[in-house]
Short mmCIF file of C-alpha atoms in Angstrom, two decimals:
data_model
loop_
_atom_site.label_atom_id
_atom_site.label_comp_id
_atom_site.label_asym_id
_atom_site.label_seq_id
_atom_site.Cartn_x
_atom_site.Cartn_y
_atom_site.Cartn_z
CA UNK A 4 -5.38 -3.13 26.62
CA UNK A 5 -3.17 -4.22 23.88
CA UNK A 6 -2.55 -0.97 22.01
CA UNK A 7 -2.13 1.49 25.06
CA UNK A 8 -0.67 0.23 27.61
CA UNK A 9 1.79 -2.15 25.25
CA UNK A 10 1.88 0.25 22.95
CA UNK A 11 5.63 0.05 21.33
CA UNK A 12 6.55 -3.00 24.00
CA UNK A 13 8.38 -5.23 21.40
CA UNK A 14 9.74 -2.41 19.64
CA UNK A 15 11.28 -1.27 23.12
CA UNK A 16 12.48 -4.46 24.10
CA UNK A 17 14.05 -5.70 20.74
CA UNK A 18 15.58 -1.94 19.42
CA UNK A 19 15.15 0.43 22.33
CA UNK A 20 18.52 1.35 23.88
CA UNK A 21 19.72 0.82 27.88
CA UNK A 22 18.19 4.33 28.17
CA UNK A 23 16.16 4.46 26.20
CA UNK A 24 14.52 1.37 27.60
CA UNK A 25 15.30 2.90 31.64
CA UNK A 26 13.06 5.85 30.63
CA UNK A 27 10.62 4.53 29.36
CA UNK A 28 9.65 0.26 30.56
CA UNK A 29 8.87 1.31 33.71
CA UNK A 30 6.34 3.98 33.31
CA UNK A 31 5.01 1.18 30.47
CA UNK A 32 5.34 -1.31 33.88
CA UNK A 33 3.36 0.25 35.27
CA UNK A 34 0.31 2.06 34.04
CA UNK A 35 1.26 5.43 34.14
CA UNK A 36 1.77 6.35 30.87
CA UNK A 37 -0.40 5.58 27.91
CA UNK A 38 0.86 4.64 24.71
CA UNK A 39 0.10 4.65 20.60
CA UNK A 40 1.76 3.04 17.56
CA UNK A 41 1.40 5.04 14.79
CA UNK A 42 1.44 3.87 10.65
CA UNK A 43 -2.10 4.96 9.26
CA UNK A 44 -2.06 8.40 6.94
CA UNK A 45 -3.87 9.32 4.92
CA UNK A 46 -1.43 8.14 1.73
CA UNK A 47 -0.87 4.75 3.78
CA UNK A 48 -3.11 1.96 4.80
CA UNK A 49 -2.62 -1.38 4.16
CA UNK A 50 0.40 0.15 2.04
CA UNK A 51 1.99 0.77 5.54
CA UNK A 52 5.70 1.14 3.16
CA UNK A 53 4.09 4.13 1.55
CA UNK A 54 4.69 6.30 4.31
CA UNK A 55 4.61 9.92 3.85
CA UNK A 56 5.48 11.61 7.05
CA UNK A 57 9.32 13.25 6.76
CA UNK A 58 12.03 13.48 9.58
CA UNK A 59 14.58 15.26 8.40
CA UNK A 60 17.70 15.27 10.72
CA UNK A 61 18.71 18.79 12.39
CA UNK A 62 21.60 18.65 14.17
CA UNK A 63 21.10 16.75 17.04
CA UNK A 64 17.71 16.87 16.44
CA UNK A 65 14.78 15.86 13.72
CA UNK A 66 12.12 17.97 12.64
CA UNK A 67 9.11 15.96 12.46
CA UNK A 68 6.05 17.03 9.30
CA UNK A 69 3.03 15.39 8.25
CA UNK A 70 -0.57 13.00 9.16
CA UNK A 71 -1.38 10.13 10.85
CA UNK A 72 -4.83 8.43 10.66
CA UNK A 73 -6.89 5.83 12.74
CA UNK A 74 -4.87 6.44 15.79
CA UNK A 75 -5.94 4.34 18.75
CA UNK A 76 -5.46 6.52 21.76
CA UNK A 77 -4.93 9.12 19.81
CA UNK A 78 -5.53 12.38 22.65
CA UNK A 79 -5.72 10.41 25.85
CA UNK A 80 -1.69 9.13 24.67
CA UNK A 81 1.26 10.23 26.83
CA UNK A 82 3.88 8.75 23.77
CA UNK A 83 3.52 8.39 20.28
CA UNK A 84 5.30 5.83 18.33
CA UNK A 85 5.66 6.65 14.82
CA UNK A 86 7.41 6.00 11.40
CA UNK A 87 8.84 8.89 9.84
CA UNK A 88 9.87 8.60 5.96
CA UNK A 89 13.84 9.61 6.38
CA UNK A 90 15.32 8.63 2.93
CA UNK A 91 13.97 9.94 -0.23
CA UNK A 92 15.94 7.65 -2.62
CA UNK A 93 13.86 5.41 -5.51
CA UNK A 94 16.69 2.69 -4.40
CA UNK A 95 16.04 3.05 -0.31
CA UNK A 96 12.48 2.29 -0.87
CA UNK A 97 13.79 -0.16 -2.97
CA UNK A 98 15.04 -2.12 -0.22
CA UNK A 99 12.63 -1.16 2.32
CA UNK A 100 14.76 0.83 4.23
CA UNK A 101 13.58 3.84 3.76
CA UNK A 102 11.84 4.79 7.09
CA UNK A 103 12.83 5.16 10.59
CA UNK A 104 11.03 5.11 13.82
CA UNK A 105 11.22 7.84 16.97
CA UNK A 106 8.78 8.23 19.75
CA UNK A 107 6.66 11.39 20.18
CA UNK A 108 5.55 12.43 24.21
CA UNK A 109 2.31 14.39 23.95
CA UNK A 110 3.22 18.02 24.80
CA UNK A 111 6.19 18.31 22.37
CA UNK A 112 5.42 21.81 20.54
CA UNK A 113 3.52 21.48 16.86
CA UNK A 114 2.64 17.59 17.56
CA UNK A 115 -1.58 18.06 18.06
CA UNK A 116 -4.44 15.96 18.53
CA UNK A 117 -6.60 16.36 14.71
CA UNK A 118 -9.98 14.95 15.19
CA UNK A 119 -11.44 12.13 16.92
CA UNK A 120 -12.90 9.50 14.42
CA UNK A 121 -16.69 8.12 15.60
CA UNK A 122 -16.14 4.22 15.02
CA UNK A 123 -18.48 1.34 14.45
CA UNK A 124 -16.58 -0.40 17.55
CA UNK A 125 -14.32 0.37 20.73
CA UNK A 126 -16.52 2.92 21.81
CA UNK A 127 -14.83 2.51 25.10
CA UNK A 128 -11.12 3.88 23.42
CA UNK A 129 -10.97 7.19 21.48
CA UNK A 130 -9.43 6.67 17.89
CA UNK A 131 -8.67 9.56 16.53
CA UNK A 132 -6.21 11.67 14.11
CA UNK A 133 -2.70 13.31 14.57
CA UNK A 134 -0.63 16.60 13.16
CA UNK A 135 3.21 17.02 13.00
CA UNK A 136 4.28 20.38 12.20
CA UNK A 137 7.50 20.59 12.51
CA UNK A 138 7.95 19.32 15.67
CA UNK A 139 11.37 18.91 17.17
CA UNK A 140 12.79 15.39 19.00
CA UNK A 141 16.19 14.75 19.97
CA UNK A 142 18.51 12.14 18.34
CA UNK A 143 17.60 10.04 21.67
CA UNK A 144 13.81 9.94 20.79
CA UNK A 145 14.88 7.49 17.37
CA UNK A 146 14.40 4.20 17.93
CA UNK A 147 16.92 1.69 16.21
CA UNK A 148 18.65 2.71 13.62
CA UNK A 149 18.02 4.90 10.53
CA UNK A 150 16.65 3.35 7.86
CA UNK A 151 14.94 0.08 10.01
CA UNK A 152 11.87 1.70 10.94
CA UNK A 153 10.34 -0.89 8.48
CA UNK A 154 12.10 -4.32 10.79
CA UNK A 155 10.80 -2.28 13.94
CA UNK A 156 7.51 -1.95 12.69
CA UNK A 157 7.23 -5.46 11.48
CA UNK A 158 8.25 -6.47 14.98
CA UNK A 159 5.87 -4.88 16.72
CA UNK A 160 3.21 -5.94 14.17
CA UNK A 161 4.07 -9.71 14.99
CA UNK A 162 3.95 -9.00 18.57
CA UNK A 163 0.72 -7.24 17.76
CA UNK A 164 -1.39 -9.06 16.13
CA UNK A 165 -0.91 -11.92 18.43
CA UNK A 166 -2.15 -9.95 21.57
CA UNK A 167 -5.09 -8.48 19.63
CA UNK A 168 -5.87 -12.62 19.00
CA UNK A 169 -5.42 -12.99 22.10
CA UNK A 170 -7.80 -10.21 23.48
CA UNK A 171 -10.65 -11.87 20.95
CA UNK A 172 -10.13 -15.57 22.29
CA UNK A 173 -11.46 -13.51 25.45
CA UNK A 174 -14.61 -12.17 23.93
CA UNK A 175 -15.72 -15.83 21.90
CA UNK A 176 -15.55 -16.50 26.27
CA UNK A 177 -17.17 -13.96 27.44
CA UNK A 178 -19.79 -14.37 23.83
CA UNK A 179 -20.21 -18.12 25.81
CA UNK A 180 -21.03 -16.73 28.58
CA UNK A 181 -23.57 -14.61 27.53
CA UNK A 182 -25.29 -17.09 26.14
CA UNK A 183 -24.44 -20.19 28.62
CA UNK A 184 -26.79 -17.13 30.89
CA UNK A 185 -29.73 -15.82 28.03
CA UNK A 186 -30.29 -18.94 26.72
CA UNK A 187 -30.93 -20.63 29.86
CA UNK A 188 -33.16 -17.67 31.96
CA UNK A 189 -34.85 -17.38 28.08
CA UNK A 190 -38.65 -19.79 27.74
CA UNK A 191 -40.13 -20.20 24.51
CA UNK A 192 -41.91 -22.62 23.04
CA UNK A 193 -42.88 -23.77 27.31
CA UNK A 194 -38.48 -24.32 27.31
CA UNK A 195 -35.33 -22.46 27.38
CA UNK A 196 -34.56 -21.73 24.28
CA UNK A 197 -30.87 -24.38 25.44
CA UNK A 198 -33.10 -26.47 24.75
CA UNK A 199 -33.32 -26.45 21.01
CA UNK A 200 -30.94 -28.65 19.88
CA UNK A 201 -30.60 -25.42 16.53
CA UNK A 202 -29.28 -23.19 19.57
CA UNK A 203 -26.99 -25.96 21.22
CA UNK A 204 -25.09 -26.25 17.35
CA UNK A 205 -24.77 -22.87 17.05
CA UNK A 206 -23.26 -22.42 20.76
CA UNK A 207 -21.11 -25.46 19.70
CA UNK A 208 -19.87 -23.86 17.31
CA UNK A 209 -18.90 -20.85 19.19
CA UNK A 210 -17.16 -23.01 21.63
CA UNK A 211 -14.52 -24.20 19.00
CA UNK A 212 -14.54 -21.35 17.76
CA UNK A 213 -13.03 -20.34 21.48
CA UNK A 214 -10.82 -22.86 22.55
CA UNK A 215 -9.33 -23.63 18.94
CA UNK A 216 -8.75 -19.53 18.79
CA UNK A 217 -7.32 -20.09 22.39
CA UNK A 218 -4.74 -22.78 21.75
CA UNK A 219 -3.15 -21.52 18.41
CA UNK A 220 -2.56 -18.46 20.13
CA UNK A 221 -1.05 -20.03 22.69
CA UNK A 222 1.13 -22.12 20.39
CA UNK A 223 2.06 -18.31 18.63
CA UNK A 224 2.63 -16.44 22.15
CA UNK A 225 5.77 -19.28 22.84
CA UNK A 226 6.48 -19.04 19.43
CA UNK A 227 7.61 -15.12 20.30
CA UNK A 228 9.13 -16.11 23.74
CA UNK A 229 11.72 -19.08 21.55
CA UNK A 230 12.58 -15.74 19.93
CA UNK A 231 11.12 -16.73 16.45
CA UNK A 232 9.52 -14.17 14.62
CA UNK A 233 5.48 -16.10 13.47
CA UNK A 234 5.33 -13.84 10.43
CA UNK A 235 2.69 -16.61 9.49
CA UNK A 236 0.86 -17.40 12.76
CA UNK A 237 0.65 -14.06 13.78
CA UNK A 238 -1.67 -13.28 10.60
CA UNK A 239 -3.36 -16.41 11.16
CA UNK A 240 -4.07 -15.98 15.19
CA UNK A 241 -5.49 -12.34 14.12
CA UNK A 242 -7.58 -13.05 10.70
CA UNK A 243 -9.11 -15.68 12.52
CA UNK A 244 -9.30 -14.81 15.33
CA UNK A 245 -11.42 -11.60 14.48
CA UNK A 246 -13.33 -13.68 11.98
CA UNK A 247 -14.56 -15.77 14.66
CA UNK A 248 -15.48 -12.87 16.99
CA UNK A 249 -17.15 -11.65 14.16
CA UNK A 250 -19.14 -14.90 13.92
CA UNK A 251 -19.68 -15.33 16.85
CA UNK A 252 -21.09 -12.08 17.18
CA UNK A 253 -23.23 -12.96 14.50
CA UNK A 254 -24.68 -16.00 15.63
CA UNK A 255 -25.50 -14.85 18.96
CA UNK A 256 -27.68 -11.87 18.25
CA UNK A 257 -29.67 -14.27 16.61
CA UNK A 258 -29.39 -17.08 19.25
CA UNK A 259 -31.18 -14.01 21.27
CA UNK A 260 -33.15 -12.93 18.49
CA UNK A 261 -34.86 -9.28 19.40
CA UNK A 262 -33.06 -8.56 22.37
CA UNK A 263 -29.50 -9.43 20.53
CA UNK A 264 -30.44 -6.43 18.53
CA UNK A 265 -30.73 -4.09 21.54
CA UNK A 266 -27.44 -2.35 23.97
CA UNK A 267 -29.28 -3.11 26.13
CA UNK A 268 -26.97 -6.53 25.79
CA UNK A 269 -23.62 -6.64 24.45
CA UNK A 270 -23.56 -9.72 21.85
CA UNK A 271 -24.61 -6.18 18.93
CA UNK A 272 -21.30 -4.41 20.09
CA UNK A 273 -18.76 -7.51 20.66
CA UNK A 274 -20.10 -8.49 16.77
CA UNK A 275 -19.00 -4.60 15.94
CA UNK A 276 -15.51 -4.95 17.76
CA UNK A 277 -15.60 -8.21 15.97
CA UNK A 278 -15.62 -6.48 12.95
CA UNK A 279 -13.64 -3.69 13.29
CA UNK A 280 -11.14 -6.65 14.44
CA UNK A 281 -10.78 -7.15 10.48
CA UNK A 282 -9.55 -4.15 9.88
CA UNK A 283 -7.19 -3.08 12.48
CA UNK A 284 -3.07 -4.09 12.63
CA UNK A 285 -3.80 -5.11 9.41
CA UNK A 286 -6.60 -5.95 6.79
CA UNK A 287 -8.39 -9.44 6.13
CA UNK A 288 -6.77 -9.15 2.96
CA UNK A 289 -3.13 -8.53 4.12
CA UNK A 290 -3.38 -11.29 6.77
CA UNK A 291 -4.01 -13.45 3.71
CA UNK A 292 -1.75 -12.11 1.87
CA UNK A 293 0.99 -12.31 4.34
CA UNK A 294 -0.11 -16.12 5.39
CA UNK A 295 0.31 -16.49 1.67
CA UNK A 296 3.40 -14.99 0.51
CA UNK A 297 5.08 -16.37 3.22
CA UNK A 298 4.09 -19.69 2.64
CA UNK A 299 4.59 -19.99 -0.70
CA UNK A 300 8.66 -19.65 0.54
CA UNK A 301 8.61 -22.68 3.05
CA UNK A 302 10.10 -25.75 1.84
CA UNK A 303 7.05 -28.73 2.55
CA UNK A 304 4.90 -26.62 0.62
CA UNK A 305 6.78 -26.82 -2.31
CA UNK A 306 7.76 -30.11 -2.48
CA UNK A 307 7.11 -31.43 -6.61
CA UNK A 308 3.08 -33.61 -6.27
CA UNK A 309 3.47 -34.47 -9.99
CA UNK A 310 1.05 -36.84 -11.78
CA UNK A 311 2.94 -39.29 -13.58
CA UNK A 312 1.39 -41.83 -16.17
CA UNK A 313 1.92 -45.23 -14.33
CA UNK A 314 0.93 -48.37 -16.87
CA UNK A 315 0.35 -50.63 -14.71
CA UNK A 316 -2.96 -48.85 -13.27
CA UNK A 317 -3.00 -47.42 -16.66
CA UNK A 318 -4.37 -44.04 -15.66
CA UNK A 319 -2.46 -40.95 -13.50
CA UNK A 320 -1.11 -40.74 -10.27
CA UNK A 321 1.64 -39.15 -8.13
CA UNK A 322 4.99 -40.85 -8.49
CA UNK A 323 8.32 -39.85 -8.97
CA UNK A 324 9.42 -42.74 -10.41
CA UNK A 325 12.18 -41.77 -13.78
CA UNK A 326 10.30 -40.88 -17.41
CA UNK A 327 9.84 -43.18 -19.21
CA UNK A 328 11.27 -39.79 -22.01
CA UNK A 329 15.64 -40.25 -20.15
CA UNK A 330 17.66 -40.64 -21.55
CA UNK A 331 16.86 -40.33 -25.25
CA UNK A 332 17.41 -37.37 -27.65
CA UNK A 333 17.81 -33.65 -27.25
CA UNK A 334 15.38 -32.96 -29.46
CA UNK A 335 12.75 -31.24 -31.23
CA UNK A 336 10.57 -34.40 -31.44
CA UNK A 337 11.14 -35.76 -28.61
CA UNK A 338 11.36 -32.61 -26.62
CA UNK A 339 7.76 -31.88 -28.00
CA UNK A 340 6.45 -35.65 -26.44
CA UNK A 341 7.50 -35.06 -23.27
CA UNK A 342 5.01 -31.32 -23.49
CA UNK A 343 2.10 -33.39 -25.01
CA UNK A 344 2.69 -36.55 -22.92
CA UNK A 345 2.39 -34.21 -20.06
CA UNK A 346 -0.98 -33.45 -21.57
CA UNK A 347 -1.59 -36.97 -21.40
CA UNK A 348 -1.37 -36.62 -17.76
CA UNK A 349 -2.05 -33.70 -16.79
CA UNK A 350 -4.54 -31.57 -19.48
CA UNK A 351 -4.51 -27.81 -18.11
CA UNK A 352 -1.49 -27.82 -16.61
CA UNK A 353 1.61 -26.21 -18.08
CA UNK A 354 5.39 -27.68 -17.39
CA UNK A 355 8.90 -25.96 -16.27
CA UNK A 356 11.24 -26.12 -18.13
CA UNK A 357 13.28 -27.76 -15.15
CA UNK A 358 9.96 -30.63 -15.23
CA UNK A 359 11.38 -30.87 -19.32
CA UNK A 360 14.76 -31.22 -18.68
CA UNK A 361 14.86 -33.69 -15.62
CA UNK A 362 12.52 -35.82 -18.28
CA UNK A 363 13.99 -35.80 -21.01
CA UNK A 364 18.30 -35.15 -19.23
CA UNK A 365 19.55 -31.67 -20.19
CA UNK A 366 20.90 -28.65 -19.35
CA UNK A 367 17.78 -25.87 -18.99
CA UNK A 368 19.35 -24.18 -21.37
CA UNK A 369 19.15 -26.34 -24.32
CA UNK A 370 15.79 -26.81 -23.47
CA UNK A 371 14.82 -23.32 -23.59
CA UNK A 372 16.62 -23.13 -26.38
CA UNK A 373 14.03 -25.82 -28.28
CA UNK A 374 11.34 -25.27 -26.42
CA UNK A 375 11.36 -20.80 -28.19
CA UNK A 376 11.79 -23.12 -31.41
CA UNK A 377 9.05 -25.24 -31.29
CA UNK A 378 6.84 -22.14 -29.88
CA UNK A 379 8.37 -20.20 -33.61
CA UNK A 380 6.40 -23.52 -35.41
CA UNK A 381 3.56 -23.44 -33.26
CA UNK A 382 3.32 -26.20 -30.92
CA UNK A 383 4.18 -24.96 -27.82
CA UNK A 384 2.61 -21.84 -26.32
CA UNK A 385 5.18 -19.95 -23.47
CA UNK A 386 4.36 -17.96 -20.82
CA UNK A 387 6.52 -15.58 -20.20
CA UNK A 388 6.63 -13.40 -16.70
CA UNK A 389 7.33 -9.16 -17.13
CA UNK A 390 10.26 -9.32 -17.43
CA UNK A 391 10.53 -12.18 -20.58
CA UNK A 392 12.08 -14.75 -18.51
CA UNK A 393 10.11 -18.20 -20.05
CA UNK A 394 8.10 -19.67 -16.81
CA UNK A 395 5.89 -22.03 -17.98
CA UNK A 396 5.11 -23.94 -21.74
CA UNK A 397 2.06 -26.43 -23.08
CA UNK A 398 1.62 -28.26 -25.95
CA UNK A 399 -0.70 -26.39 -28.67
CA UNK A 400 -3.26 -28.62 -30.67
CA UNK A 401 -1.22 -28.52 -33.36
CA UNK A 402 1.51 -29.46 -30.85
CA UNK A 403 -0.54 -32.48 -29.88
CA UNK A 404 -1.36 -33.97 -32.57
CA UNK A 405 2.55 -33.96 -34.39
CA UNK A 406 3.96 -35.36 -31.08
CA UNK A 407 1.32 -38.67 -30.99
CA UNK A 408 -1.55 -39.97 -33.18
CA UNK A 409 -5.01 -39.32 -31.34
CA UNK A 410 -5.49 -42.83 -30.18
CA UNK A 411 -2.29 -42.26 -27.48
CA UNK A 412 -3.98 -39.46 -25.03
CA UNK A 413 -7.77 -41.28 -25.56
CA UNK A 414 -9.15 -42.90 -22.76
CA UNK A 415 -11.86 -44.42 -20.72
CA UNK A 416 -12.61 -46.81 -17.64
CA UNK A 417 -13.82 -50.09 -17.94
CA UNK A 418 -17.84 -49.57 -17.81
CA UNK A 419 -17.61 -47.24 -20.54
CA UNK A 420 -19.63 -48.67 -23.76
CA UNK A 421 -17.35 -49.44 -26.85
CA UNK A 422 -20.20 -48.46 -28.56
CA UNK A 423 -20.27 -44.79 -27.57
CA UNK A 424 -17.19 -44.26 -28.29
CA UNK A 425 -16.46 -42.38 -31.60
#
């Protein structure tokens, strides 16, 4: 349903012209035509931007050449929402402005089905390869501006991942219904198997997965209804709920024993389809990458949590107090003390240029010059980016010795015996 009835829906709603919407949306709404979304290629899987299928402009037409694979609904679909490369300019590739989206209709000359893949799951939905050989389509089949295919793709994927999550919420409910029915009717050791606490615990976990997944799916859907672009939450929805289904399917098989291994019951199929869910519409690994990368840009997650030494409790605590070094002369000796003091607080961590300059009160450029001088003397080590930019600084053992006497770094809990110190 997600990739057949709703294929390209969000992209059409956002980027299609009024004429295009009038042509395709009614067909989508009445269910008379099926659709397919075509991103993956032999050269482009998780690296979705590496599309090599090309579309070249020829007057009022586009000529498409290339291949697509792992296309759900291949062959049976009537319309195919594809992404093709329309620019070879490296700068456009760097800016993700090298792709354009099109709708190709079944029966267009040069457009053919190449093969069908037997997958681990989704047994009732054909999945296959498509071939494009000098396929000519009118410019009116282009969806969105030239070079905006990546943006069109992302809007569609956010929606698709949400809907995939919603589908798998329904699968979780099916697993719960199956297990309630089965364990009420299966007798072992003279009692129904739902009376065994181990089985009840496993089913309770699946119910928790279902209810949490359902709640988060509705939350993400509300964001889309509100016109937001839930990049992070759609990735979480798809990732977490597909993992839930695979895990719940495995639990269901275990609870059902030998019956769970047979194809007469749907437990094994639901487990297989959960695994498919961890691959399609972006693998779990890609979802993790999206979740981390975009979350790392959020201000709430980037509020400093620096540990500072608190003399009153004689221990490091999270604090926004002003540094004890603030206002000292800005020179190598005091900069080294700032860095060495951080070792006392955070023995395994490096400092940033900004943390050093804020602690003593100076400019970034002056701090940079001094730490480079300290590096030349072997008193600090500097971690640089690939471009050579200073990122993090830490005192060497030599630097620690020069900054403070060894007693400065010592710390023992009250209960530690003096006789054991050396």
